[in-house]
Short mmCIF file of C-alpha atoms and ligand atoms in Angstrom, two decimals:
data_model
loop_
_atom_site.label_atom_id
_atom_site.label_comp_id
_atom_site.label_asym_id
_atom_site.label_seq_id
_atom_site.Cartn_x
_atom_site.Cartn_y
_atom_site.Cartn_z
CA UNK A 164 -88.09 -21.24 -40.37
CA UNK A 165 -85.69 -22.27 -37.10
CA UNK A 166 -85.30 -26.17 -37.21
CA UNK A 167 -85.63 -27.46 -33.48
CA UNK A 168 -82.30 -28.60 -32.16
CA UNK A 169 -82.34 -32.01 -30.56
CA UNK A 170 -85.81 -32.78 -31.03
CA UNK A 171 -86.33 -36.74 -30.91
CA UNK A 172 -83.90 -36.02 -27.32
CA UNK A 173 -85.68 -33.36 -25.80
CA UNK A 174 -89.19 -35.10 -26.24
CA UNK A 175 -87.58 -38.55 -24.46
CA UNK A 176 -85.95 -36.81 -22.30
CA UNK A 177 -89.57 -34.26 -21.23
CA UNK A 178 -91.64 -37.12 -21.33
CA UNK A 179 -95.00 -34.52 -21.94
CA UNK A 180 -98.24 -36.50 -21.00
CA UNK A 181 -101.80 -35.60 -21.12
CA UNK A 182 -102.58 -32.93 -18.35
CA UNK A 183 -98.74 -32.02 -17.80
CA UNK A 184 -97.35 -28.25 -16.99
CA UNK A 185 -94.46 -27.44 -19.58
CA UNK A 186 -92.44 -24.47 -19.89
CA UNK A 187 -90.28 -23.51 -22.66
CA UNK A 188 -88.57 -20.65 -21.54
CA UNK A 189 -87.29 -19.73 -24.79
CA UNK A 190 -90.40 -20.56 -27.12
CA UNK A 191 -89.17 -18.86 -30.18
CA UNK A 192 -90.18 -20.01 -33.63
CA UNK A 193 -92.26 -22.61 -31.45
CA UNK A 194 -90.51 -26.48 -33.07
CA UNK A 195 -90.27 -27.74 -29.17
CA UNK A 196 -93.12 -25.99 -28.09
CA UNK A 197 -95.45 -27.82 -30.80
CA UNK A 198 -94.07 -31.06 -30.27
CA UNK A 199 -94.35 -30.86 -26.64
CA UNK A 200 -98.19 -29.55 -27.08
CA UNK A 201 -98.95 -32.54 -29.40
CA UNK A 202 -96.85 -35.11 -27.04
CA UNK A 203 -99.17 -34.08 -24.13
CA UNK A 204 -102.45 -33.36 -26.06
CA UNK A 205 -105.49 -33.47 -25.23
CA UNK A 206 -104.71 -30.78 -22.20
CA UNK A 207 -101.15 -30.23 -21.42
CA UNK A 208 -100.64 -26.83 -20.80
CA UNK A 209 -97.64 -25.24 -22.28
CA UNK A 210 -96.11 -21.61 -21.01
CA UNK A 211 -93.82 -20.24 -23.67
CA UNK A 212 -91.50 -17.50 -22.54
CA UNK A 213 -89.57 -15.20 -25.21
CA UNK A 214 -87.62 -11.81 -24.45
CA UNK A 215 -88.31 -11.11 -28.35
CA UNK A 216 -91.64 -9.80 -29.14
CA UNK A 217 -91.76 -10.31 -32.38
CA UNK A 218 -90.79 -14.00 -32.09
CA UNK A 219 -94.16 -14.00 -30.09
CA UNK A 220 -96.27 -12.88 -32.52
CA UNK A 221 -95.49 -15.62 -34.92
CA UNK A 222 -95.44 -18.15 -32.67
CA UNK A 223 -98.85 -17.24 -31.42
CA UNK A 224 -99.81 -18.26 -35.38
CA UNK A 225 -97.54 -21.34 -35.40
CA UNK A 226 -99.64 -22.71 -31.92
CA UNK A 227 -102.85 -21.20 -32.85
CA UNK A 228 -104.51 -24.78 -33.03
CA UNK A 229 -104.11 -25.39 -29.69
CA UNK A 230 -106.38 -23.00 -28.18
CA UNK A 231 -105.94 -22.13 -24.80
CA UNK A 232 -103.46 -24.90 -23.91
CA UNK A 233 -100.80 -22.46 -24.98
CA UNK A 234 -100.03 -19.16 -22.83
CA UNK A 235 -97.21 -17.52 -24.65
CA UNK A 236 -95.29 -13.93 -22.33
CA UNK A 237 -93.12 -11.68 -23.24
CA UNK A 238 -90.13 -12.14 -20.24
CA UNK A 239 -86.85 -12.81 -20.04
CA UNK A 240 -86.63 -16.67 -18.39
CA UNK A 241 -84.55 -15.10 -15.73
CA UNK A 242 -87.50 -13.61 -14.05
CA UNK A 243 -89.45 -16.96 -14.19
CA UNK A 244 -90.29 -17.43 -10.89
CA UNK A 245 -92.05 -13.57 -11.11
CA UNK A 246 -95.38 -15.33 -13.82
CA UNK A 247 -97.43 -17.43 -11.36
CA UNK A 248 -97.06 -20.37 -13.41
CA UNK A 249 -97.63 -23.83 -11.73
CA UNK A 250 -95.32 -26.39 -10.91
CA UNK A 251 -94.11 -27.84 -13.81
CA UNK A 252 -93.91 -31.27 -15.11
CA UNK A 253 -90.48 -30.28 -17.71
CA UNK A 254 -88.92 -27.29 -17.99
CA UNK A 255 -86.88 -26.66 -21.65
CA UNK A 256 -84.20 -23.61 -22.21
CA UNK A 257 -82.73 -23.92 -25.79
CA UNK A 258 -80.25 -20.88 -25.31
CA UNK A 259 -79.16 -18.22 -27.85
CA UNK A 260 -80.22 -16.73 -31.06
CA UNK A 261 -83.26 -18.56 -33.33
CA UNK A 262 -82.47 -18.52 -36.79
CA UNK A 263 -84.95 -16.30 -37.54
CA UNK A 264 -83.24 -13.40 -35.47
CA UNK A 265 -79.71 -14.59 -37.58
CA UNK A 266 -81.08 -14.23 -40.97
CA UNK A 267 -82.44 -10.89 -40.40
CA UNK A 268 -79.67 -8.52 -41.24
CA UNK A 269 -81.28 -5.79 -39.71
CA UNK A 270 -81.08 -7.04 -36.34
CA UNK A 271 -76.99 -7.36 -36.32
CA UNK A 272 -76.36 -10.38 -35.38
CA UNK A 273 -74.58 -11.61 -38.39
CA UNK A 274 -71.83 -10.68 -40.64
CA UNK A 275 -72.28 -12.48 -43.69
CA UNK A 276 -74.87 -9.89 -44.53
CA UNK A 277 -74.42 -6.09 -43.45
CA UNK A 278 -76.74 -4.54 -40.95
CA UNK A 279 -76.58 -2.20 -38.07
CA UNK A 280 -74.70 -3.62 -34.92
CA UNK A 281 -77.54 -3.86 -32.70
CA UNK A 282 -77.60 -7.86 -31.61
CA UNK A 283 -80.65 -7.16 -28.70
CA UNK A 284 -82.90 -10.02 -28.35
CA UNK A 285 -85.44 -7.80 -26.78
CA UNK A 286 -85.23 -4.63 -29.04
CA UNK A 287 -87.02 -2.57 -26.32
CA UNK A 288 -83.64 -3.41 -24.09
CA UNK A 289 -81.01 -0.27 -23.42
CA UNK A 290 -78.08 -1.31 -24.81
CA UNK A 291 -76.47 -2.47 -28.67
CA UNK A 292 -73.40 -3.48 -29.94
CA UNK A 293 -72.80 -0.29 -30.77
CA UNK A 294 -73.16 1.11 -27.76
CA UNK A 295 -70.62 -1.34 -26.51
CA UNK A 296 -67.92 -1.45 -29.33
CA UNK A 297 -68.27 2.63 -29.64
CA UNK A 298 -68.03 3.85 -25.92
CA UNK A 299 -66.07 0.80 -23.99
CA UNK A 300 -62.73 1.66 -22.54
CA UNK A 301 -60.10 -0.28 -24.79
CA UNK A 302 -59.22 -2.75 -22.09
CA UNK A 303 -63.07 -3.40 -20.78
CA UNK A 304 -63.47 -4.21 -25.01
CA UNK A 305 -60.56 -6.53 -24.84
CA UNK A 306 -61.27 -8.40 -21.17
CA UNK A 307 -65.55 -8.65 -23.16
CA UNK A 308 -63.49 -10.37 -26.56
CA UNK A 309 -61.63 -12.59 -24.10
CA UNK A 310 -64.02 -14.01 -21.50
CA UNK A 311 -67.17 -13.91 -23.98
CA UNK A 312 -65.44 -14.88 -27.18
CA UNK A 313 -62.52 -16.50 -25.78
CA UNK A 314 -60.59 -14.72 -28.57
CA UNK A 315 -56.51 -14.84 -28.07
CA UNK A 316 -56.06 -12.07 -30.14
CA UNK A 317 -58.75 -9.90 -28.16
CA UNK A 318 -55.98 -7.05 -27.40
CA UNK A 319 -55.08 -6.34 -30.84
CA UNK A 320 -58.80 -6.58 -32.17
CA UNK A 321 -60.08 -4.06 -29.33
CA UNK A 322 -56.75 -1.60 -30.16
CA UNK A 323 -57.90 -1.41 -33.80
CA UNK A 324 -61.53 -0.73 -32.98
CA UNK A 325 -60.56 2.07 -30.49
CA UNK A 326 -58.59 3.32 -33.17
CA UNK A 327 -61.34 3.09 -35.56
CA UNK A 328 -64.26 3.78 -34.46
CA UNK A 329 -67.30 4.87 -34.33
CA UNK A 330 -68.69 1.69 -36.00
CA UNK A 331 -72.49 1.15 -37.13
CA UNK A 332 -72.43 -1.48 -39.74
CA UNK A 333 -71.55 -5.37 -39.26
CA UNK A 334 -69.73 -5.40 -42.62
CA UNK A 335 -67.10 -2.88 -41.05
CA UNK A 336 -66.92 -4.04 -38.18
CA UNK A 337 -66.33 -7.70 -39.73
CA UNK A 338 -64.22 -6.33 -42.27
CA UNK A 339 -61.89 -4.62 -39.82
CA UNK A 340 -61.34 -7.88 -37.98
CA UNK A 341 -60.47 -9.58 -40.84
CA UNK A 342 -57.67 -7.00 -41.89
CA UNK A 343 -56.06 -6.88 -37.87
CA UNK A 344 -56.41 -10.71 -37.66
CA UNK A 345 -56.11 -11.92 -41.27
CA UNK A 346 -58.29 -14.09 -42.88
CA UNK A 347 -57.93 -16.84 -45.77
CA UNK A 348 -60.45 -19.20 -46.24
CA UNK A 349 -59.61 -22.97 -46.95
CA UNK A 350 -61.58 -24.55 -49.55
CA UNK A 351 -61.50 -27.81 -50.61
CA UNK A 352 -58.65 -30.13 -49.64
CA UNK A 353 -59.54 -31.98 -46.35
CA UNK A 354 -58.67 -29.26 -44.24
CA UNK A 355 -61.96 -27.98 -42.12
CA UNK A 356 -62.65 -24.59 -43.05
CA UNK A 357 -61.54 -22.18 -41.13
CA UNK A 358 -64.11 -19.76 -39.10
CA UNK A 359 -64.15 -16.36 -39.95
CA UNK A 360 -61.65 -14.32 -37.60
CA UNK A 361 -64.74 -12.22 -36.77
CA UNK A 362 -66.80 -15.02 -35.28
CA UNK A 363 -65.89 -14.87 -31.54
CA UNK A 364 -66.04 -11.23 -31.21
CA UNK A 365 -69.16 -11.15 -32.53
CA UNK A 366 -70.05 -13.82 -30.14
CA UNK A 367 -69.05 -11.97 -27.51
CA UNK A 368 -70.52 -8.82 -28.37
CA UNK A 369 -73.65 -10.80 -28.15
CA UNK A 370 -73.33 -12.46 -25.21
CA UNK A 371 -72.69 -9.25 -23.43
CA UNK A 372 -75.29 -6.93 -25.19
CA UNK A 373 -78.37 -10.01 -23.76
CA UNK A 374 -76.41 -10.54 -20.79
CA UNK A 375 -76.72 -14.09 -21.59
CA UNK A 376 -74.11 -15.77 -19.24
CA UNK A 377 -76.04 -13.50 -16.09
CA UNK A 378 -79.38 -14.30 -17.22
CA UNK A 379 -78.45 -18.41 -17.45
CA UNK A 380 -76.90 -18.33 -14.14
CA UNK A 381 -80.25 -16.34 -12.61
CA UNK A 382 -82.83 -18.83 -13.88
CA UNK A 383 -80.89 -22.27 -13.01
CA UNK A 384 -82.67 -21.87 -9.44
CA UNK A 385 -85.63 -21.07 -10.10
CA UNK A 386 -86.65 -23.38 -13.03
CA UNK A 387 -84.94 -26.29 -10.47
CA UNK A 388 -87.97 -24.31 -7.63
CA UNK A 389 -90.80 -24.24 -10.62
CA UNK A 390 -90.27 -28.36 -11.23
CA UNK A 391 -92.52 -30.51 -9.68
CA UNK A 392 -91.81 -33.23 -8.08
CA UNK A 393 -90.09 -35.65 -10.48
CA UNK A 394 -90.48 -33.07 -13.26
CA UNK A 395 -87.05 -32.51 -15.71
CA UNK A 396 -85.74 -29.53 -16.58
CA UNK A 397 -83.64 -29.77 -20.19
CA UNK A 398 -81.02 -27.49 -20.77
CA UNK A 399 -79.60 -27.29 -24.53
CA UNK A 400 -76.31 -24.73 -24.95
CA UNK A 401 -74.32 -23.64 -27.99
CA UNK A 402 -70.59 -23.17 -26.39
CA UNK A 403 -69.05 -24.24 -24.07
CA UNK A 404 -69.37 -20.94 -21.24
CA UNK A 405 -72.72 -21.93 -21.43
CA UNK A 406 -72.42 -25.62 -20.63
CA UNK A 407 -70.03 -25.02 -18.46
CA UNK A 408 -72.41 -23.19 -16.31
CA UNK A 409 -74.99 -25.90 -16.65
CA UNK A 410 -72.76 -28.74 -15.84
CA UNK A 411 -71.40 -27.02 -12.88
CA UNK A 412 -74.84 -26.20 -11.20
CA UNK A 413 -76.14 -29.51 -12.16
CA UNK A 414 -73.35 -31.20 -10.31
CA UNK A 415 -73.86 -28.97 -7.36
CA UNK A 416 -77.87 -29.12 -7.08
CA UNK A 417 -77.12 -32.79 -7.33
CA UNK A 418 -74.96 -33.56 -4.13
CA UNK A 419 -76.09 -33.01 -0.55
CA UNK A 420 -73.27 -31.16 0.69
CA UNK A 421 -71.31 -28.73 -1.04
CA UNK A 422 -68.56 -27.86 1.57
CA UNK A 423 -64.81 -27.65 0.25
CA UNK A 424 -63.60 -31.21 0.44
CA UNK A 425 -60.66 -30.34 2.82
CA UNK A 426 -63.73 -29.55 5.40
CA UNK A 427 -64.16 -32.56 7.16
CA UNK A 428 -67.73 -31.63 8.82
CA UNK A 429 -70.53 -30.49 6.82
CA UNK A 430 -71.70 -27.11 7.76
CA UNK A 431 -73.17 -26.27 4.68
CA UNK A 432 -76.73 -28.40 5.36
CA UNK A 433 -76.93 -28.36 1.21
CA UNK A 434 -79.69 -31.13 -0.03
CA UNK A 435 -79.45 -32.63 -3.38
CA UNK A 436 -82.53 -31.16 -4.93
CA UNK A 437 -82.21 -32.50 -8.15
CA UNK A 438 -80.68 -36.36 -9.93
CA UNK A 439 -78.51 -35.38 -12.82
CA UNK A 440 -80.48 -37.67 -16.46
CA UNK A 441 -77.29 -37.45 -18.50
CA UNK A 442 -74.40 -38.38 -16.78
CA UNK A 443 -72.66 -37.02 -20.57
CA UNK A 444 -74.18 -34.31 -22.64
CA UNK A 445 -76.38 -35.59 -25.62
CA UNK A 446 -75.12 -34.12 -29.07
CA UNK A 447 -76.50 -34.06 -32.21
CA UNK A 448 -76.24 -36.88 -34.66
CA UNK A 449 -74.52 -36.78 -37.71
CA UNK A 450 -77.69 -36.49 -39.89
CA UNK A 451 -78.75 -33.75 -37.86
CA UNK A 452 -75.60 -31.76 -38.38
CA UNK A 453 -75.60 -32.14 -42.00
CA UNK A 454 -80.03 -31.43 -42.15
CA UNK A 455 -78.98 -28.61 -39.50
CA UNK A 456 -75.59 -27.07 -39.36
CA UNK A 457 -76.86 -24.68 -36.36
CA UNK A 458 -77.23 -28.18 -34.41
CA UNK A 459 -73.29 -28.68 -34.65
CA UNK A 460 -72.38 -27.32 -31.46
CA UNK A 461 -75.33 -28.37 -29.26
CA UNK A 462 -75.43 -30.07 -26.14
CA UNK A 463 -78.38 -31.20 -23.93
CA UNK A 464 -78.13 -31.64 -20.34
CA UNK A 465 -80.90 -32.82 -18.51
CA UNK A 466 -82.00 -33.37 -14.71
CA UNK A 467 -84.98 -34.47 -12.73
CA UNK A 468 -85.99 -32.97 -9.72
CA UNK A 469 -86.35 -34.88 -6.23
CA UNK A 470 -88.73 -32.76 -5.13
CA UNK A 471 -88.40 -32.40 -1.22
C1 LIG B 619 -82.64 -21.03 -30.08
S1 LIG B 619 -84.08 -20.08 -30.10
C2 LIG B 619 -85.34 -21.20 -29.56
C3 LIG B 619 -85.99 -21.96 -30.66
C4 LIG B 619 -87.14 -22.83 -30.24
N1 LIG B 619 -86.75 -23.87 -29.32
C5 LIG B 619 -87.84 -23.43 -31.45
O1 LIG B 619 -88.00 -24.66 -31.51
O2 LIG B 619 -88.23 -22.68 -32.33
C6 LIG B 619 -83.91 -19.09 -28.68
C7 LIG B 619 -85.05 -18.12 -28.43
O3 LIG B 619 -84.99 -17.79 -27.06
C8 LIG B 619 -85.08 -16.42 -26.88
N2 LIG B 619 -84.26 -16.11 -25.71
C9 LIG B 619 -82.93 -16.21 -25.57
N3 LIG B 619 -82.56 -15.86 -24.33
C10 LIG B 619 -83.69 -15.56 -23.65
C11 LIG B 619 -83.97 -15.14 -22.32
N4 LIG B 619 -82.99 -14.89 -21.44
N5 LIG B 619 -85.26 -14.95 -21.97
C12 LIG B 619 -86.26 -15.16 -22.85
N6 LIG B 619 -86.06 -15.52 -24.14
C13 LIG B 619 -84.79 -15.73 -24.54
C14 LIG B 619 -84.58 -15.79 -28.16
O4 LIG B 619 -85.18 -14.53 -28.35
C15 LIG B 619 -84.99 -16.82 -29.22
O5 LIG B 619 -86.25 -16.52 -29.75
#
């Protein structure tokens, strides 16, 4: 089962109470979702969004005791403002892959255990991994390892997949990385053990095949439009592209004009729409980490809107 990230944190920070709207755009094994439903029970509503079907289905189980307080759709969050769903009182987006989707080798994600590379979140979506790492022009492979994986050695690691391909499996894929980058594992000592050489490609492959960075930057404005007044929208991200992207709208939704600074009249009319919660990112606690190594990388952001 996926252990909620930042649990205790997002509840303080949603503050659900009785008769509240919530909306966890990315409901998946439903941890969040349940603790928001019991937070605001006896009738906060709760709208859970998920691009993966199947993640729906056993969620639906999972939330089955709270009757019709839950209404769970099968969307990507970046058409939110396309479901009807009334203003809400906090808005959560806990980004990337559930555990679930990790652990199941047949849906690609990982390489510790072979599968096909396939990596969609919404398996009815066009394209896979495959698709990508079999057809891409060798420099559009390298520039998708750079910016998405923020891999230095992106040019070599694209030349030997051009050179290699077709590739189906994980394992080869992984394997191959290994042998162009060179891999030894630390153990023991004090050193920190190293990642695996093929963990930022297949970060980026991901990241690319879901669209993840486009689909992040399309909902920021409309979950900031869905908030009612005073409502918080909490934002939790697993590397830094992501919370870069957060950070930066934040700061920008939060000021009242957004004209270059060497303008000296505002003729942008922007209106702070939102007041930033954390002025730093929240991160995991130490006990968490160890209880949860998926938590090790987390940040939340959070903001509340001013509803104008
Ligand atoms: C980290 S998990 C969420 C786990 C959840 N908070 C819990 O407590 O179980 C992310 C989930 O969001 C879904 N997801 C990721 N990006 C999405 C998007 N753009 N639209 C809708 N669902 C998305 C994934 O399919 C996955 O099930």
């Amino acid at each position: 089962m996926h252990k909620p990230v930042l649990l205790t944190e997002v509840i303080a920070a949603l503050q659900p109470r009785s008769g509240g709207i919530y909306i966890d755009g990315t409901v998946g094994a439903g941890g969040h979702a349940a603790a928001t439903l019991e937070a605001s029970a006896p009738d906060g509503q709760l709208y859970g969004l998920d691009q993966d079907e199947s993640a729906l289905v056993l969620v639906g189980e999972r939330l089955s005791d709270f009757g019709d307080r839950v209404h769970l759709l099968h969307a990507n969050f970046d058409r939110l403002h396309q479901h009807q769903i009334p203003p809400a009182d906090g808005i959560l987006l806990d980004l990337g892959v559930s555990s679930m989707q990790f652990d199941q080798p047949e849906r690609g994600f990982s390489f510790q255990a072979d599968g096909p590379l396939d990596m969609r979140m919404d398996p009815s979506a066009a394209e896979t991994a495959a698709d990508l790492i079999n057809h891409l022009p060798e420099g559009d492979l390298a520039d998708l390892i750079y910016r998405y994986g923020e891999e230095r050695q992106s040019r070599r690691i694209a030349r030997a997949i051009v050179q290699d391909r077709p590739f189906e499996q994980t394992q080869d894929l992984a394997d191959l990385i290994a042998r162009v980058v060179g891999f030894k594992p630390r153990r023991g000592g004090r050193q920190k053990p190293k990642i695996h050489p093929a963990t930022r490609t297949f970060q980026a492959l991901r990241i690319a095949v879901n669209d993840e960075l486009g689909a992040l930057e399309r909902v920021l404005p409309q979950a900031i439009a869905q908030l009612a007044p005073g409502g918080r929208l909490a934002i939790i991200s697993f590397h830094s592209l992501e919370d870069r992207i957060v950070k930066k709208y934040f700061q920008q939704e939060a000021r009242d004009c957004i004209c270059p600074p060497e303008q000296p009249i505002c003729t942008c009319r922007h209106k702070a729409t939102i007041h930033i919660i954390t002025k730093k990112p929240i991160t995991p606690s130490l006990a968490e980490i160890t209880e949860n190594p998926r938590a090790r990388s987390a940040k939340l952001r959070v903001v509340e809107s001013i509803g104008k």
